[in-house]
């Protein structure tokens, strides 16, 4: 099928071209250049972070915490721009295609890691950096084998093959891996019963499993895995006593180790669960993960100040959910109440579900919302939550938000009173990723007046390459080729976003 | 009440400070400077325009129209940044406080035009520009007397006093006023029966009421009023034959008139109904008003190219509704269907309501959706729409979206099928303004590498002043003073946003 035919086509899902014909010469080719080199590179990914999340965190930090976000200071004073995030065949990307665009510099189909739809592997940027002698670190609040970190180091047609990705990590041999995902390393939990912890230890890694072990370890190479799956949300760590390290604590452990390497390092830090909280429409979980990211950002900018041969690149891979603080009351004069009411939210829905188990009664549900969300549910709302948890019946009106029990838990506390907000006036457009451009910001010596503008996410690859002097080109696939391959494919494999959805 | 007490307070709506104590020195004071002067200034306001709207329009233009937005090119290649929009006492602004911040350089309470809550009038920027000898023009798709244009030229404690504002316009004497609002000029419709058209004609204005008259007029000063209230949406003008000029046609009429003045001019162009469409959650109305704005932007950048002593400043006053294209299908591979399905949407809900009248039957409602939105409603959905229009009973689940019949009309066609999107996968977080930072972009000679970053909306005032060499300072009110005044006030006056809400 030729491009012309594609453009002529009718309304066929996924069958039309993302890019117009004949406007190549008019299309923005915005390729801003750094104009200088760095020894170290830190890429800080805010996963699933929208401008609405930014506004809520900025307001909460100012009003309830009496401080200005490190990210606000960065956006005000240093080069920043916007990133277009669409993948090769979809205006809405998922996290692996977004990671690939940044890590490999080419657009791919949603779903695989550093690979094209026809199986052509791509070289991820951190693999190239390693060949150039850089130490490598991955630190995340998701499973350490999740798409965003994994897409920077290894190639795999299935981003969900996390047991296999754990083995690829061993072979890859980064200096630091920190995050969640015990089930992909632990012999008792893995399908194949391989003991990956033993294998990493044998390869010279210090293996740590608790915040205390992390703080105590003096190993120069480190595998830290702190939870069965994703690392619990900051709101639960901070207020519910869940024992995991914070993102900042993990980065504090990673930095001195990486900085000790003579040739410099590359480090990806991911605030990975902003995305998950937004899939679930859980504003407090999002807020505190953004605030935890901000404390980490403060640490990273301080590191750059002490190590001016370091470039810090802050970027989001896509927006999720778009939870906006919206106007409330006459002339919107009561809008700030949403920020204040957030203060009473002291746990995530994920944590509430752990406490409520699989068949709570409505009274338990109401008490959990009262104590942990500061919200009084009606009997009907509580009953809906029970049915979602016990019988897996999602609230039908909220299906756009997702069909997981947690989505119904979020929908149950949505504002019902337009005149007088008694629940946080934060609304979500869906429980999915969206198409909006997202943040890109740089921090490093010599960049103060640098202008970025709107760039494609593939340009992150070029900025990283320029920063370290590591340049190469991965093979490009056209959208037409990709669509042909997708047509011949059976139903796409399940992805985490489908679970969240 | 002292600031310390305010910060200590509990959860009291509107009673806490927006800005933290003791972080003044750490707060971003991002005041980028142009470093040069211009003769003419054009401020193009995208009212209620979010980054999600941008993404949908960018995608639609590329995929369905085969072109790249003028705004995309601007964002890629010229200085741009982000604007914080909060008003003096609310994280969510309404349009008059947003207009005041830009026009007067100081934060005000939501609701009044170029005025503080204690009645202290402020000098709007276009009034100062007029004193400096500039010709003045206002072109908008709202009523020409609406908050965003009005706040740039006159002071009034009530933004809704549009009959009075029309008289203030006559006294002010701008060279060009183009937009809607016949009811505020027409003797038969005004409460006081004054004939403002006659008064404007007597003052030397050419008065035009139709697209044909607009095209034919050779008057050097122009009042053009093209509809009873707001100018109908572009989607209705384009596909339903509603007879009004496009925004581009109005600007085409304004530019040569203003450019003929020796001392230069200031012009505000407002794509004012993007906001309204977003209040109603009407994606096709938003899309086509954004595309109409983009055609106007193309015209304006071409004018700047021919008149390099002109600065064009593109800015949004706030986001509204945040209608995001969200991920659909396995691995989000069917997400683009939302863009394709939009093509079948050929009318706004406003237009459909005009056709349906006050007591449609369900069959008529279903037919209207089929023909004009490309959506097949269920019987229950059609019945809900009938009840909303006939009995003013809003869909309770959608109350966050607003209580107007049009809000229920939008809610009725929301996606209900998570697995297979058969309606555009565009979701809204609410029917209200939100707190997110919005677009700021500049176009003009000598600006190519200029870096803007995140600025406050009051900084637009300083950029305009620097551009024209017109500098002054309006009186500042503290948030504490404003909160004290608000406490003593009766229930705030009704505002258009309350109607939309």
mmCIF file of N, CA, C and O in Angstrom, chain A residues 16 19-20 23 26 30 51-52 54 58 62-64 66 73 75-77 82 84 86 90-91 110 279 322 325-327 331-332 336 397 399-400 416 427 429-430 432-436 454 495, chain B residues 16 19-20 23 26 30 51-52 54 58 62-64 66 75-76 82 84 86 90-91 110 279 322 325-327 331-332 336 397 399-400 416 427 429-430 432-436 454 495 498:
data_model
loop_
_atom_site.group_PDB
_atom_site.id
_atom_site.type_symbol
_atom_site.label_atom_id
_atom_site.label_comp_id
_atom_site.label_asym_id
_atom_site.label_seq_id
_atom_site.Cartn_x
_atom_site.Cartn_y
_atom_site.Cartn_z
ATOM 1 N N UNK A 16 -4.037 4.727 8.897
ATOM 2 C CA UNK A 16 -3.711 5.951 8.180
ATOM 3 C C UNK A 16 -2.390 6.523 8.670
ATOM 4 O O UNK A 16 -1.950 6.262 9.780
ATOM 5 N N UNK A 19 1.967 11.050 9.412
ATOM 6 C CA UNK A 19 2.623 12.223 8.855
ATOM 7 C C UNK A 19 2.072 12.516 7.476
ATOM 8 O O UNK A 19 1.837 11.614 6.681
ATOM 9 N N UNK A 20 1.847 13.768 7.185
ATOM 10 C CA UNK A 20 1.241 14.122 5.916
ATOM 11 C C UNK A 20 2.237 13.996 4.780
ATOM 12 O O UNK A 20 3.448 14.085 4.969
ATOM 13 N N UNK A 23 4.602 17.610 2.944
ATOM 14 C CA UNK A 23 4.909 18.753 3.789
ATOM 15 C C UNK A 23 6.274 18.579 4.429
ATOM 16 O O UNK A 23 6.631 19.285 5.364
ATOM 17 N N UNK A 26 8.045 21.617 4.819
ATOM 18 C CA UNK A 26 7.461 22.557 5.767
ATOM 19 C C UNK A 26 7.485 22.048 7.190
ATOM 20 O O UNK A 26 7.225 22.777 8.121
ATOM 21 N N UNK A 30 13.215 20.592 14.143
ATOM 22 C CA UNK A 30 13.827 21.348 15.217
ATOM 23 C C UNK A 30 14.864 20.479 15.898
ATOM 24 O O UNK A 30 14.532 19.540 16.606
ATOM 25 N N UNK A 51 1.342 18.290 32.268
ATOM 26 C CA UNK A 51 1.418 19.660 32.801
ATOM 27 C C UNK A 51 0.403 19.882 33.900
ATOM 28 O O UNK A 51 0.582 20.763 34.748
ATOM 29 N N UNK A 52 -0.681 19.124 33.888
ATOM 30 C CA UNK A 52 -1.652 19.248 34.985
ATOM 31 C C UNK A 52 -1.041 18.707 36.287
ATOM 32 O O UNK A 52 -1.220 19.287 37.357
ATOM 33 N N UNK A 54 2.060 18.728 36.974
ATOM 34 C CA UNK A 54 3.021 19.745 37.362
ATOM 35 C C UNK A 54 2.340 20.853 38.162
ATOM 36 O O UNK A 54 2.824 21.277 39.220
ATOM 37 N N UNK A 58 3.149 21.950 41.929
ATOM 38 C CA UNK A 58 3.649 23.305 42.148
ATOM 39 C C UNK A 58 2.791 24.019 43.203
ATOM 40 O O UNK A 58 3.312 24.664 44.117
ATOM 41 N N UNK A 62 3.907 24.993 47.115
ATOM 42 C CA UNK A 62 3.885 26.386 47.563
ATOM 43 C C UNK A 62 2.960 26.567 48.754
ATOM 44 O O UNK A 62 3.304 27.225 49.730
ATOM 45 N N UNK A 63 1.757 26.000 48.644
ATOM 46 C CA UNK A 63 0.711 26.319 49.614
ATOM 47 C C UNK A 63 0.801 25.482 50.880
ATOM 48 O O UNK A 63 0.595 25.982 51.976
ATOM 49 N N UNK A 64 1.091 24.206 50.748
ATOM 50 C CA UNK A 64 1.063 23.320 51.923
ATOM 51 C C UNK A 64 2.444 23.040 52.470
ATOM 52 O O UNK A 64 2.576 22.667 53.632
ATOM 53 N N UNK A 66 5.231 25.157 51.726
ATOM 54 C CA UNK A 66 6.022 26.380 51.813
ATOM 55 C C UNK A 66 7.321 26.332 51.038
ATOM 56 O O UNK A 66 8.316 26.926 51.421
ATOM 57 N N UNK A 73 11.995 25.855 39.544
ATOM 58 C CA UNK A 73 13.201 26.677 39.386
ATOM 59 C C UNK A 73 13.928 26.322 38.087
ATOM 60 O O UNK A 73 14.418 27.187 37.363
ATOM 61 N N UNK A 75 12.576 25.032 35.343
ATOM 62 C CA UNK A 75 11.807 25.497 34.185
ATOM 63 C C UNK A 75 11.918 27.003 34.016
ATOM 64 O O UNK A 75 11.855 27.530 32.903
ATOM 65 N N UNK A 76 12.071 27.713 35.136
ATOM 66 C CA UNK A 76 12.147 29.165 35.053
ATOM 67 C C UNK A 76 13.499 29.623 34.531
ATOM 68 O O UNK A 76 13.589 30.625 33.833
ATOM 69 N N UNK A 77 14.538 28.898 34.883
ATOM 70 C CA UNK A 77 15.871 29.474 34.695
ATOM 71 C C UNK A 77 16.766 28.768 33.699
ATOM 72 O O UNK A 77 17.820 29.290 33.353
ATOM 73 N N UNK A 82 9.468 21.328 24.832
ATOM 74 C CA UNK A 82 8.362 20.387 24.820
ATOM 75 C C UNK A 82 8.713 19.236 23.899
ATOM 76 O O UNK A 82 9.400 19.424 22.896
ATOM 77 N N UNK A 84 7.242 16.050 21.575
ATOM 78 C CA UNK A 84 6.188 15.270 20.926
ATOM 79 C C UNK A 84 6.472 13.792 21.153
ATOM 80 O O UNK A 84 7.601 13.344 20.958
ATOM 81 N N UNK A 86 4.439 10.841 20.085
ATOM 82 C CA UNK A 86 3.782 9.759 19.337
ATOM 83 C C UNK A 86 4.769 8.686 18.876
ATOM 84 O O UNK A 86 5.931 8.961 18.630
ATOM 85 N N UNK A 90 1.103 5.246 16.247
ATOM 86 C CA UNK A 90 0.032 5.665 17.155
ATOM 87 C C UNK A 90 0.322 7.043 17.740
ATOM 88 O O UNK A 90 1.427 7.304 18.197
ATOM 89 N N UNK A 91 -0.693 7.896 17.735
ATOM 90 C CA UNK A 91 -0.513 9.217 18.346
ATOM 91 C C UNK A 91 -0.311 9.116 19.848
ATOM 92 O O UNK A 91 0.194 10.042 20.462
ATOM 93 N N UNK A 110 4.524 0.520 19.231
ATOM 94 C CA UNK A 110 4.287 0.272 20.652
ATOM 95 C C UNK A 110 4.531 -1.197 21.004
ATOM 96 O O UNK A 110 4.040 -2.082 20.327
ATOM 97 N N UNK A 279 -2.772 6.330 35.872
ATOM 98 C CA UNK A 279 -3.648 5.301 35.291
ATOM 99 C C UNK A 279 -4.836 5.037 36.219
ATOM 100 O O UNK A 279 -5.951 4.795 35.753
ATOM 101 N N UNK A 322 -4.084 12.895 32.833
ATOM 102 C CA UNK A 322 -4.258 14.344 32.795
ATOM 103 C C UNK A 322 -5.172 14.817 33.929
ATOM 104 O O UNK A 322 -6.260 15.371 33.708
ATOM 105 N N UNK A 325 -6.378 20.110 38.281
ATOM 106 C CA UNK A 325 -7.093 20.896 39.297
ATOM 107 C C UNK A 325 -8.017 21.826 38.535
ATOM 108 O O UNK A 325 -7.565 22.645 37.732
ATOM 109 N N UNK A 326 -9.331 21.686 38.777
ATOM 110 C CA UNK A 326 -10.257 22.488 37.986
ATOM 111 C C UNK A 326 -10.991 23.521 38.840
ATOM 112 O O UNK A 326 -11.095 23.389 40.056
ATOM 113 N N UNK A 327 -11.494 24.539 38.174
ATOM 114 C CA UNK A 327 -12.136 25.659 38.854
ATOM 115 C C UNK A 327 -13.358 25.223 39.633
ATOM 116 O O UNK A 327 -14.169 24.437 39.141
ATOM 117 N N UNK A 331 -17.057 32.192 40.472
ATOM 118 C CA UNK A 331 -15.851 32.849 39.936
ATOM 119 C C UNK A 331 -14.589 32.037 40.224
ATOM 120 O O UNK A 331 -13.495 32.584 40.260
ATOM 121 N N UNK A 332 -14.764 30.746 40.427
ATOM 122 C CA UNK A 332 -13.633 29.831 40.686
ATOM 123 C C UNK A 332 -12.857 30.209 41.951
ATOM 124 O O UNK A 332 -11.700 29.822 42.109
ATOM 125 N N UNK A 336 -8.830 26.506 45.217
ATOM 126 C CA UNK A 336 -7.664 26.026 45.954
ATOM 127 C C UNK A 336 -8.012 24.954 46.974
ATOM 128 O O UNK A 336 -7.129 24.285 47.499
ATOM 129 N N UNK A 397 -20.091 3.910 34.346
ATOM 130 C CA UNK A 397 -19.917 5.290 33.889
ATOM 131 C C UNK A 397 -18.456 5.685 33.795
ATOM 132 O O UNK A 397 -18.100 6.649 33.123
ATOM 133 N N UNK A 399 -15.852 3.780 32.790
ATOM 134 C CA UNK A 399 -15.065 2.772 32.070
ATOM 135 C C UNK A 399 -13.908 3.405 31.288
ATOM 136 O O UNK A 399 -12.876 2.779 31.066
ATOM 137 N N UNK A 400 -14.081 4.649 30.908
ATOM 138 C CA UNK A 400 -12.998 5.374 30.240
ATOM 139 C C UNK A 400 -11.780 5.480 31.164
ATOM 140 O O UNK A 400 -10.648 5.630 30.707
ATOM 141 N N UNK A 416 -19.138 14.997 43.072
ATOM 142 C CA UNK A 416 -20.517 14.906 42.590
ATOM 143 C C UNK A 416 -21.275 16.220 42.806
ATOM 144 O O UNK A 416 -22.365 16.408 42.318
ATOM 145 N N UNK A 427 -9.826 16.393 38.335
ATOM 146 C CA UNK A 427 -10.541 15.487 37.453
ATOM 147 C C UNK A 427 -9.605 14.878 36.432
ATOM 148 O O UNK A 427 -8.589 15.480 36.076
ATOM 149 N N UNK A 429 -9.107 12.951 32.587
ATOM 150 C CA UNK A 429 -9.728 12.803 31.276
ATOM 151 C C UNK A 429 -9.922 11.333 30.909
ATOM 152 O O UNK A 429 -10.764 11.002 30.107
ATOM 153 N N UNK A 430 -9.102 10.464 31.507
ATOM 154 C CA UNK A 430 -9.198 9.025 31.256
ATOM 155 C C UNK A 430 -8.246 8.338 32.223
ATOM 156 O O UNK A 430 -7.616 8.998 33.053
ATOM 157 N N UNK A 432 -5.769 6.563 30.868
ATOM 158 C CA UNK A 432 -4.807 6.123 29.848
ATOM 159 C C UNK A 432 -3.765 7.204 29.559
ATOM 160 O O UNK A 432 -3.903 8.333 29.991
ATOM 161 N N UNK A 433 -2.778 6.817 28.798
ATOM 162 C CA UNK A 433 -1.816 7.792 28.297
ATOM 163 C C UNK A 433 -2.537 8.748 27.341
ATOM 164 O O UNK A 433 -3.546 8.377 26.742
ATOM 165 N N UNK A 434 -1.987 9.942 27.184
ATOM 166 C CA UNK A 434 -2.573 10.873 26.217
ATOM 167 C C UNK A 434 -1.490 11.380 25.259
ATOM 168 O O UNK A 434 -0.314 11.022 25.387
ATOM 169 N N UNK A 435 -1.929 12.229 24.332
ATOM 170 C CA UNK A 435 -1.070 12.608 23.208
ATOM 171 C C UNK A 435 -0.319 13.912 23.412
ATOM 172 O O UNK A 435 0.461 14.308 22.550
ATOM 173 N N UNK A 436 -0.512 14.595 24.532
ATOM 174 C CA UNK A 436 0.024 15.960 24.662
ATOM 175 C C UNK A 436 1.545 15.987 24.715
ATOM 176 O O UNK A 436 2.183 15.037 25.144
ATOM 177 N N UNK A 454 9.897 23.043 20.699
ATOM 178 C CA UNK A 454 9.195 21.772 20.563
ATOM 179 C C UNK A 454 10.058 20.814 19.760
ATOM 180 O O UNK A 454 10.383 21.099 18.608
ATOM 181 N N UNK A 495 0.068 -5.950 27.393
ATOM 182 C CA UNK A 495 1.065 -5.054 27.960
ATOM 183 C C UNK A 495 0.564 -4.482 29.269
ATOM 184 O O UNK A 495 -0.639 -4.435 29.502
ATOM 185 N N UNK B 16 -6.046 30.310 52.467
ATOM 186 C CA UNK B 16 -4.613 30.093 52.648
ATOM 187 C C UNK B 16 -3.831 30.745 51.529
ATOM 188 O O UNK B 16 -4.348 30.992 50.450
ATOM 189 N N UNK B 19 1.301 31.735 48.013
ATOM 190 C CA UNK B 19 2.760 31.779 47.955
ATOM 191 C C UNK B 19 3.352 31.500 49.320
ATOM 192 O O UNK B 19 2.848 31.972 50.335
ATOM 193 N N UNK B 20 4.393 30.746 49.384
ATOM 194 C CA UNK B 20 4.957 30.363 50.666
ATOM 195 C C UNK B 20 5.738 31.510 51.279
ATOM 196 O O UNK B 20 6.222 32.402 50.581
ATOM 197 N N UNK B 23 10.376 31.936 51.023
ATOM 198 C CA UNK B 23 11.073 31.371 49.878
ATOM 199 C C UNK B 23 11.217 32.420 48.779
ATOM 200 O O UNK B 23 11.557 32.092 47.656
ATOM 201 N N UNK B 26 14.266 32.201 47.027
ATOM 202 C CA UNK B 26 14.420 30.998 46.213
ATOM 203 C C UNK B 26 13.426 30.936 45.065
ATOM 204 O O UNK B 26 13.554 30.130 44.173
ATOM 205 N N UNK B 30 11.700 34.725 36.954
ATOM 206 C CA UNK B 30 12.132 34.568 35.578
ATOM 207 C C UNK B 30 11.573 35.717 34.757
ATOM 208 O O UNK B 30 10.390 35.759 34.474
ATOM 209 N N UNK B 51 -2.481 21.972 26.412
ATOM 210 C CA UNK B 51 -1.553 21.186 25.590
ATOM 211 C C UNK B 51 -2.229 19.965 24.982
ATOM 212 O O UNK B 51 -1.788 19.450 23.950
ATOM 213 N N UNK B 52 -3.300 19.496 25.612
ATOM 214 C CA UNK B 52 -4.048 18.383 25.016
ATOM 215 C C UNK B 52 -4.769 18.856 23.747
ATOM 216 O O UNK B 52 -4.800 18.142 22.742
ATOM 217 N N UNK B 54 -3.760 21.204 21.871
ATOM 218 C CA UNK B 54 -2.694 21.360 20.890
ATOM 219 C C UNK B 54 -2.405 20.025 20.208
ATOM 220 O O UNK B 54 -2.303 19.947 18.970
ATOM 221 N N UNK B 58 -2.718 19.225 16.287
ATOM 222 C CA UNK B 58 -1.496 18.858 15.571
ATOM 223 C C UNK B 58 -1.701 17.538 14.829
ATOM 224 O O UNK B 58 -1.334 17.396 13.657
ATOM 225 N N UNK B 62 -2.051 17.000 10.694
ATOM 226 C CA UNK B 62 -1.109 16.132 9.975
ATOM 227 C C UNK B 62 -1.824 15.001 9.263
ATOM 228 O O UNK B 62 -1.548 14.714 8.102
ATOM 229 N N UNK B 63 -2.750 14.346 9.984
ATOM 230 C CA UNK B 63 -3.312 13.101 9.488
ATOM 231 C C UNK B 63 -4.469 13.303 8.532
ATOM 232 O O UNK B 63 -4.603 12.614 7.532
ATOM 233 N N UNK B 64 -5.341 14.262 8.838
ATOM 234 C CA UNK B 64 -6.551 14.422 8.035
ATOM 235 C C UNK B 64 -6.449 15.570 7.038
ATOM 236 O O UNK B 64 -7.166 15.591 6.049
ATOM 237 N N UNK B 66 -3.262 16.888 6.053
ATOM 238 C CA UNK B 66 -1.982 16.867 5.350
ATOM 239 C C UNK B 66 -1.176 18.137 5.511
ATOM 240 O O UNK B 66 -0.449 18.546 4.603
ATOM 241 N N UNK B 75 6.369 26.828 17.501
ATOM 242 C CA UNK B 75 6.906 26.230 18.728
ATOM 243 C C UNK B 75 8.247 25.558 18.474
ATOM 244 O O UNK B 75 9.101 25.493 19.356
ATOM 245 N N UNK B 76 8.413 25.037 17.268
ATOM 246 C CA UNK B 76 9.667 24.352 16.965
ATOM 247 C C UNK B 76 10.809 25.329 16.748
ATOM 248 O O UNK B 76 11.948 25.042 17.105
ATOM 249 N N UNK B 82 6.384 28.732 28.907
ATOM 250 C CA UNK B 82 5.167 28.338 29.596
ATOM 251 C C UNK B 82 4.754 29.459 30.530
ATOM 252 O O UNK B 82 5.597 30.163 31.084
ATOM 253 N N UNK B 84 2.511 30.507 33.944
ATOM 254 C CA UNK B 84 1.702 30.218 35.128
ATOM 255 C C UNK B 84 0.525 31.176 35.155
ATOM 256 O O UNK B 84 0.698 32.381 34.975
ATOM 257 N N UNK B 86 -2.270 31.344 37.634
ATOM 258 C CA UNK B 86 -3.123 31.543 38.822
ATOM 259 C C UNK B 86 -3.398 33.023 39.064
ATOM 260 O O UNK B 86 -2.595 33.893 38.750
ATOM 261 N N UNK B 90 -6.624 32.477 43.704
ATOM 262 C CA UNK B 90 -7.099 31.169 43.245
ATOM 263 C C UNK B 90 -6.098 30.539 42.277
ATOM 264 O O UNK B 90 -5.619 31.207 41.361
ATOM 265 N N UNK B 91 -5.811 29.268 42.516
ATOM 266 C CA UNK B 91 -4.915 28.573 41.583
ATOM 267 C C UNK B 91 -5.526 28.436 40.203
ATOM 268 O O UNK B 91 -4.826 28.216 39.230
ATOM 269 N N UNK B 110 -10.310 37.090 40.784
ATOM 270 C CA UNK B 110 -11.186 36.688 39.685
ATOM 271 C C UNK B 110 -12.430 37.579 39.607
ATOM 272 O O UNK B 110 -13.092 37.804 40.609
ATOM 273 N N UNK B 279 -15.394 24.101 27.740
ATOM 274 C CA UNK B 279 -16.340 24.069 28.859
ATOM 275 C C UNK B 279 -17.428 23.024 28.599
ATOM 276 O O UNK B 279 -17.897 22.356 29.519
ATOM 277 N N UNK B 322 -9.331 20.274 29.400
ATOM 278 C CA UNK B 322 -8.203 19.376 29.164
ATOM 279 C C UNK B 322 -8.645 18.106 28.432
ATOM 280 O O UNK B 322 -8.551 16.987 28.953
ATOM 281 N N UNK B 325 -6.626 13.295 23.847
ATOM 282 C CA UNK B 325 -6.706 12.061 23.056
ATOM 283 C C UNK B 325 -6.015 10.984 23.876
ATOM 284 O O UNK B 325 -4.841 11.109 24.214
ATOM 285 N N UNK B 326 -6.753 9.943 24.255
ATOM 286 C CA UNK B 326 -6.167 8.942 25.148
ATOM 287 C C UNK B 326 -5.979 7.600 24.450
ATOM 288 O O UNK B 326 -6.625 7.309 23.443
ATOM 289 N N UNK B 327 -5.097 6.804 24.995
ATOM 290 C CA UNK B 327 -4.718 5.534 24.406
ATOM 291 C C UNK B 327 -5.891 4.574 24.305
ATOM 292 O O UNK B 327 -6.672 4.445 25.248
ATOM 293 N N UNK B 331 -2.076 -2.308 23.449
ATOM 294 C CA UNK B 331 -0.834 -1.541 23.262
ATOM 295 C C UNK B 331 -1.089 -0.151 22.678
ATOM 296 O O UNK B 331 -0.199 0.426 22.070
ATOM 297 N N UNK B 332 -2.301 0.331 22.872
ATOM 298 C CA UNK B 332 -2.688 1.674 22.391
ATOM 299 C C UNK B 332 -2.587 1.806 20.876
ATOM 300 O O UNK B 332 -2.491 2.909 20.334
ATOM 301 N N UNK B 336 -5.271 6.271 17.219
ATOM 302 C CA UNK B 336 -5.475 7.294 16.202
ATOM 303 C C UNK B 336 -6.902 7.335 15.694
ATOM 304 O O UNK B 336 -7.305 8.289 15.024
ATOM 305 N N UNK B 397 -23.812 11.622 36.771
ATOM 306 C CA UNK B 397 -22.424 11.134 36.784
ATOM 307 C C UNK B 397 -21.468 12.144 36.159
ATOM 308 O O UNK B 397 -20.271 12.090 36.386
ATOM 309 N N UNK B 399 -21.554 15.496 36.449
ATOM 310 C CA UNK B 399 -21.759 16.839 36.989
ATOM 311 C C UNK B 399 -20.465 17.643 37.052
ATOM 312 O O UNK B 399 -20.462 18.863 36.980
ATOM 313 N N UNK B 400 -19.334 16.920 37.157
ATOM 314 C CA UNK B 400 -18.029 17.591 37.133
ATOM 315 C C UNK B 400 -17.820 18.306 35.793
ATOM 316 O O UNK B 400 -17.057 19.254 35.692
ATOM 317 N N UNK B 416 -17.967 4.449 26.064
ATOM 318 C CA UNK B 416 -18.417 3.481 27.072
ATOM 319 C C UNK B 416 -17.742 2.121 26.887
ATOM 320 O O UNK B 416 -17.859 1.255 27.711
ATOM 321 N N UNK B 427 -11.090 12.421 26.089
ATOM 322 C CA UNK B 427 -11.760 12.535 27.384
ATOM 323 C C UNK B 427 -11.444 13.862 28.046
ATOM 324 O O UNK B 427 -10.396 14.458 27.785
ATOM 325 N N UNK B 429 -11.244 16.200 31.682
ATOM 326 C CA UNK B 429 -11.088 16.083 33.126
ATOM 327 C C UNK B 429 -12.210 16.796 33.866
ATOM 328 O O UNK B 429 -12.510 16.470 35.010
ATOM 329 N N UNK B 430 -12.821 17.773 33.220
ATOM 330 C CA UNK B 430 -13.930 18.524 33.811
ATOM 331 C C UNK B 430 -14.487 19.433 32.728
ATOM 332 O O UNK B 430 -14.030 19.406 31.584
ATOM 333 N N UNK B 432 -14.375 22.730 33.332
ATOM 334 C CA UNK B 432 -13.920 23.986 33.938
ATOM 335 C C UNK B 432 -12.492 24.317 33.490
ATOM 336 O O UNK B 432 -11.805 23.496 32.911
ATOM 337 N N UNK B 433 -12.093 25.522 33.839
ATOM 338 C CA UNK B 433 -10.693 25.903 33.676
ATOM 339 C C UNK B 433 -9.831 25.042 34.589
ATOM 340 O O UNK B 433 -10.305 24.541 35.609
ATOM 341 N N UNK B 434 -8.552 24.885 34.222
ATOM 342 C CA UNK B 434 -7.643 24.148 35.096
ATOM 343 C C UNK B 434 -6.385 24.985 35.364
ATOM 344 O O UNK B 434 -6.245 26.094 34.848
ATOM 345 N N UNK B 435 -5.502 24.407 36.160
ATOM 346 C CA UNK B 435 -4.380 25.166 36.719
ATOM 347 C C UNK B 435 -3.085 25.044 35.925
ATOM 348 O O UNK B 435 -2.091 25.664 36.275
ATOM 349 N N UNK B 436 -3.080 24.259 34.853
ATOM 350 C CA UNK B 436 -1.802 23.943 34.203
ATOM 351 C C UNK B 436 -1.170 25.153 33.515
ATOM 352 O O UNK B 436 -1.860 26.078 33.102
ATOM 353 N N UNK B 454 9.649 29.163 31.970
ATOM 354 C CA UNK B 454 8.373 29.298 32.685
ATOM 355 C C UNK B 454 8.286 30.698 33.273
ATOM 356 O O UNK B 454 9.128 31.080 34.084
ATOM 357 N N UNK B 495 -20.696 34.922 36.987
ATOM 358 C CA UNK B 495 -19.807 35.130 35.860
ATOM 359 C C UNK B 495 -20.089 34.104 34.777
ATOM 360 O O UNK B 495 -20.640 33.046 35.060
ATOM 361 N N UNK B 498 -19.609 30.594 35.444
ATOM 362 C CA UNK B 498 -20.612 29.910 36.247
ATOM 363 C C UNK B 498 -21.734 29.389 35.360
ATOM 364 O O UNK B 498 -22.317 28.345 35.627
#
